[in-house]
Amino acid sequence: MSTYWPWWAGAIGLALVTINHTLITDRSLGVSAAWDRVLHWRRERELERMDEEFADDQALAEALAAATAEHFGTGTGASTVPQAPHEKSQPLEADTESAASERPAATSLRPAPLVTQAALLMSIFLGGFIAAVASGRFHLRFDMGPGFRDLVTADSITMIAMLFVGGVLVGFGTRLAGGCSSGHGLSGCGRLRPVSLVATAVFFGTAVAVSFLLWKVI
């Protein structure tokens, strides 16, 4: 590991990570959402405990139906669906079962367990650390390197202020777009979601434009 991986090896690695994460957790891969949940782990843990009470989709549906019937005064045992004649009940039941089978399970709509997303963030940190140590390039530094000094600023105070503002803008944009480069660029584009394709085109196009301005204009 004396040099960086070629682009195709990195692409294969990212694809394998995304596919494995989806197969194991049945969720899309996303770093910004994981980071937000880990930061608010007390709130998320409480939500997980509440979800565990309704882990059974059938029990959840029955509880919601009972609460709805009670709210509208029809009684928990009464049915709000008009009763069809006996000879026509079979097609109605078949349609109901077909609609239920097409409806996504409630568990698939819930976010991944908090411990899973915490492990994802720790793995990203440890993976980068191991790669840097194995390649012999690991060392602590308190600046952004000569490229940043030449293109942006060499003043440490200005550098910290710009990085802080840039981090706030990245966080705001990530939450506004509903995902980051991993959520949209890897998972979303891999599933051909239109919103992810547009979001990825926008933030990569913006990065290309800003890089061009820094290197060629400014």
mmCIF file of C-alpha atoms in Angstrom, residues 30-142:
data_model
loop_
_atom_site.group_PDB
_atom_site.id
_atom_site.type_symbol
_atom_site.label_atom_id
_atom_site.label_comp_id
_atom_site.label_asym_id
_atom_site.label_seq_id
_atom_site.Cartn_x
_atom_site.Cartn_y
_atom_site.Cartn_z
ATOM 1 C CA GLY A 30 -25.815 6.918 4.609
ATOM 2 C CA VAL A 31 -23.196 8.642 6.750
ATOM 3 C CA SER A 32 -24.913 11.946 7.542
ATOM 4 C CA ALA A 33 -28.047 10.245 8.879
ATOM 5 C CA ALA A 34 -25.907 7.856 10.938
ATOM 6 C CA TRP A 35 -23.921 10.757 12.367
ATOM 7 C CA ASP A 36 -27.097 12.649 13.269
ATOM 8 C CA ARG A 37 -28.575 9.629 15.025
ATOM 9 C CA VAL A 38 -25.405 8.849 16.970
ATOM 10 C CA LEU A 39 -25.164 12.460 18.171
ATOM 11 C CA HIS A 40 -28.747 12.237 19.435
ATOM 12 C CA TRP A 41 -28.386 8.712 20.726
ATOM 13 C CA ARG A 42 -30.606 9.203 23.802
ATOM 14 C CA ARG A 43 -33.569 10.281 21.682
ATOM 15 C CA GLU A 44 -32.937 7.536 19.131
ATOM 16 C CA ARG A 45 -32.613 4.862 21.801
ATOM 17 C CA GLU A 46 -35.952 5.905 23.246
ATOM 18 C CA LEU A 47 -37.534 5.684 19.795
ATOM 19 C CA GLU A 48 -36.041 2.219 19.354
ATOM 20 C CA ARG A 49 -37.554 1.098 22.652
ATOM 21 C CA MET A 50 -40.933 2.388 21.507
ATOM 22 C CA ASP A 51 -40.549 0.565 18.177
ATOM 23 C CA GLU A 52 -39.746 -2.682 19.965
ATOM 24 C CA GLU A 53 -43.222 -2.613 21.485
ATOM 25 C CA PHE A 54 -44.658 -2.884 17.975
ATOM 26 C CA ALA A 55 -42.089 -5.121 16.334
ATOM 27 C CA ASP A 56 -44.880 -7.321 14.993
ATOM 28 C CA ASP A 57 -46.453 -5.627 11.961
ATOM 29 C CA GLN A 58 -49.732 -7.488 12.461
ATOM 30 C CA ALA A 59 -49.945 -6.397 16.108
ATOM 31 C CA LEU A 60 -49.204 -2.817 15.086
ATOM 32 C CA ALA A 61 -51.945 -2.879 12.450
ATOM 33 C CA GLU A 62 -54.459 -4.313 14.949
ATOM 34 C CA ALA A 63 -53.540 -1.701 17.561
ATOM 35 C CA LEU A 64 -53.955 1.124 15.060
ATOM 36 C CA ALA A 65 -57.302 -0.280 13.900
ATOM 37 C CA ALA A 66 -58.533 -0.562 17.499
ATOM 38 C CA ALA A 67 -57.400 2.997 18.315
ATOM 39 C CA THR A 68 -59.089 4.329 15.182
ATOM 40 C CA ALA A 69 -62.334 2.507 15.952
ATOM 41 C CA GLU A 70 -62.302 3.761 19.535
ATOM 42 C CA HIS A 71 -61.621 7.350 18.447
ATOM 43 C CA PHE A 72 -64.528 7.405 16.014
ATOM 44 C CA GLY A 73 -66.851 5.640 18.459
ATOM 45 C CA THR A 74 -67.463 2.521 16.412
ATOM 46 C CA GLY A 75 -66.105 0.164 19.065
ATOM 47 C CA THR A 76 -63.020 -2.005 18.882
ATOM 48 C CA GLY A 77 -64.935 -5.000 17.665
ATOM 49 C CA ALA A 78 -67.020 -3.279 14.993
ATOM 50 C CA SER A 79 -65.913 -3.184 11.404
ATOM 51 C CA THR A 80 -66.166 0.020 9.374
ATOM 52 C CA VAL A 81 -66.006 -1.900 6.061
ATOM 53 C CA PRO A 82 -69.453 -2.694 4.571
ATOM 54 C CA GLN A 83 -70.185 -6.401 4.670
ATOM 55 C CA ALA A 84 -70.558 -8.032 1.270
ATOM 56 C CA PRO A 85 -72.795 -11.026 0.595
ATOM 57 C CA HIS A 86 -71.363 -14.380 1.572
ATOM 58 C CA GLU A 87 -70.717 -15.498 -1.967
ATOM 59 C CA LYS A 88 -68.684 -12.350 -2.677
ATOM 60 C CA SER A 89 -66.541 -12.414 0.462
ATOM 61 C CA GLN A 90 -63.763 -14.501 -1.067
ATOM 62 C CA PRO A 91 -62.730 -11.943 -3.747
ATOM 63 C CA LEU A 92 -62.749 -9.203 -1.116
ATOM 64 C CA GLU A 93 -60.442 -11.193 1.154
ATOM 65 C CA ALA A 94 -58.177 -11.985 -1.775
ATOM 66 C CA ASP A 95 -57.951 -8.282 -2.660
ATOM 67 C CA THR A 96 -57.164 -7.415 0.950
ATOM 68 C CA GLU A 97 -54.420 -10.016 1.156
ATOM 69 C CA SER A 98 -52.988 -8.857 -2.165
ATOM 70 C CA ALA A 99 -52.889 -5.229 -1.002
ATOM 71 C CA ALA A 100 -51.249 -6.254 2.268
ATOM 72 C CA SER A 101 -48.599 -8.255 0.437
ATOM 73 C CA GLU A 102 -47.794 -5.298 -1.799
ATOM 74 C CA ARG A 103 -47.525 -2.918 1.132
ATOM 75 C CA PRO A 104 -43.944 -2.611 2.509
ATOM 76 C CA ALA A 105 -43.366 -3.981 5.965
ATOM 77 C CA ALA A 106 -43.165 -1.446 8.772
ATOM 78 C CA THR A 107 -39.788 -2.789 9.853
ATOM 79 C CA SER A 108 -38.270 -2.005 6.437
ATOM 80 C CA LEU A 109 -39.229 1.655 6.831
ATOM 81 C CA ARG A 110 -37.513 2.076 10.181
ATOM 82 C CA PRO A 111 -33.893 3.267 10.313
ATOM 83 C CA ALA A 112 -31.104 0.826 10.978
ATOM 84 C CA PRO A 113 -30.385 0.008 14.640
ATOM 85 C CA LEU A 114 -28.390 2.696 16.411
ATOM 86 C CA VAL A 115 -25.533 0.319 17.251
ATOM 87 C CA THR A 116 -25.236 -0.580 13.548
ATOM 88 C CA GLN A 117 -24.815 3.038 12.506
ATOM 89 C CA ALA A 118 -22.348 3.699 15.337
ATOM 90 C CA ALA A 119 -20.317 0.711 14.125
ATOM 91 C CA LEU A 120 -20.404 2.152 10.586
ATOM 92 C CA LEU A 121 -18.923 5.465 11.737
ATOM 93 C CA MET A 122 -16.240 3.737 13.819
ATOM 94 C CA SER A 123 -15.370 1.484 10.875
ATOM 95 C CA ILE A 124 -14.871 4.503 8.601
ATOM 96 C CA PHE A 125 -12.460 6.034 11.119
ATOM 97 C CA LEU A 126 -10.576 2.794 11.768
ATOM 98 C CA GLY A 127 -10.391 1.941 8.069
ATOM 99 C CA GLY A 128 -8.828 5.278 7.212
ATOM 100 C CA PHE A 129 -6.411 5.000 10.131
ATOM 101 C CA ILE A 130 -5.299 1.473 9.186
ATOM 102 C CA ALA A 131 -4.871 2.455 5.520
ATOM 103 C CA ALA A 132 -2.755 5.509 6.443
ATOM 104 C CA VAL A 133 -0.536 3.543 8.847
ATOM 105 C CA ALA A 134 -0.090 0.633 6.425
ATOM 106 C CA SER A 135 0.937 2.985 3.611
ATOM 107 C CA GLY A 136 3.421 4.838 5.815
ATOM 108 C CA ARG A 137 1.725 8.214 5.242
ATOM 109 C CA PHE A 138 0.184 8.656 8.675
ATOM 110 C CA HIS A 139 1.247 11.719 10.637
ATOM 111 C CA LEU A 140 -0.571 14.345 12.656
ATOM 112 C CA ARG A 141 -0.863 17.773 11.114
ATOM 113 C CA PHE A 142 -2.728 20.963 11.976
#
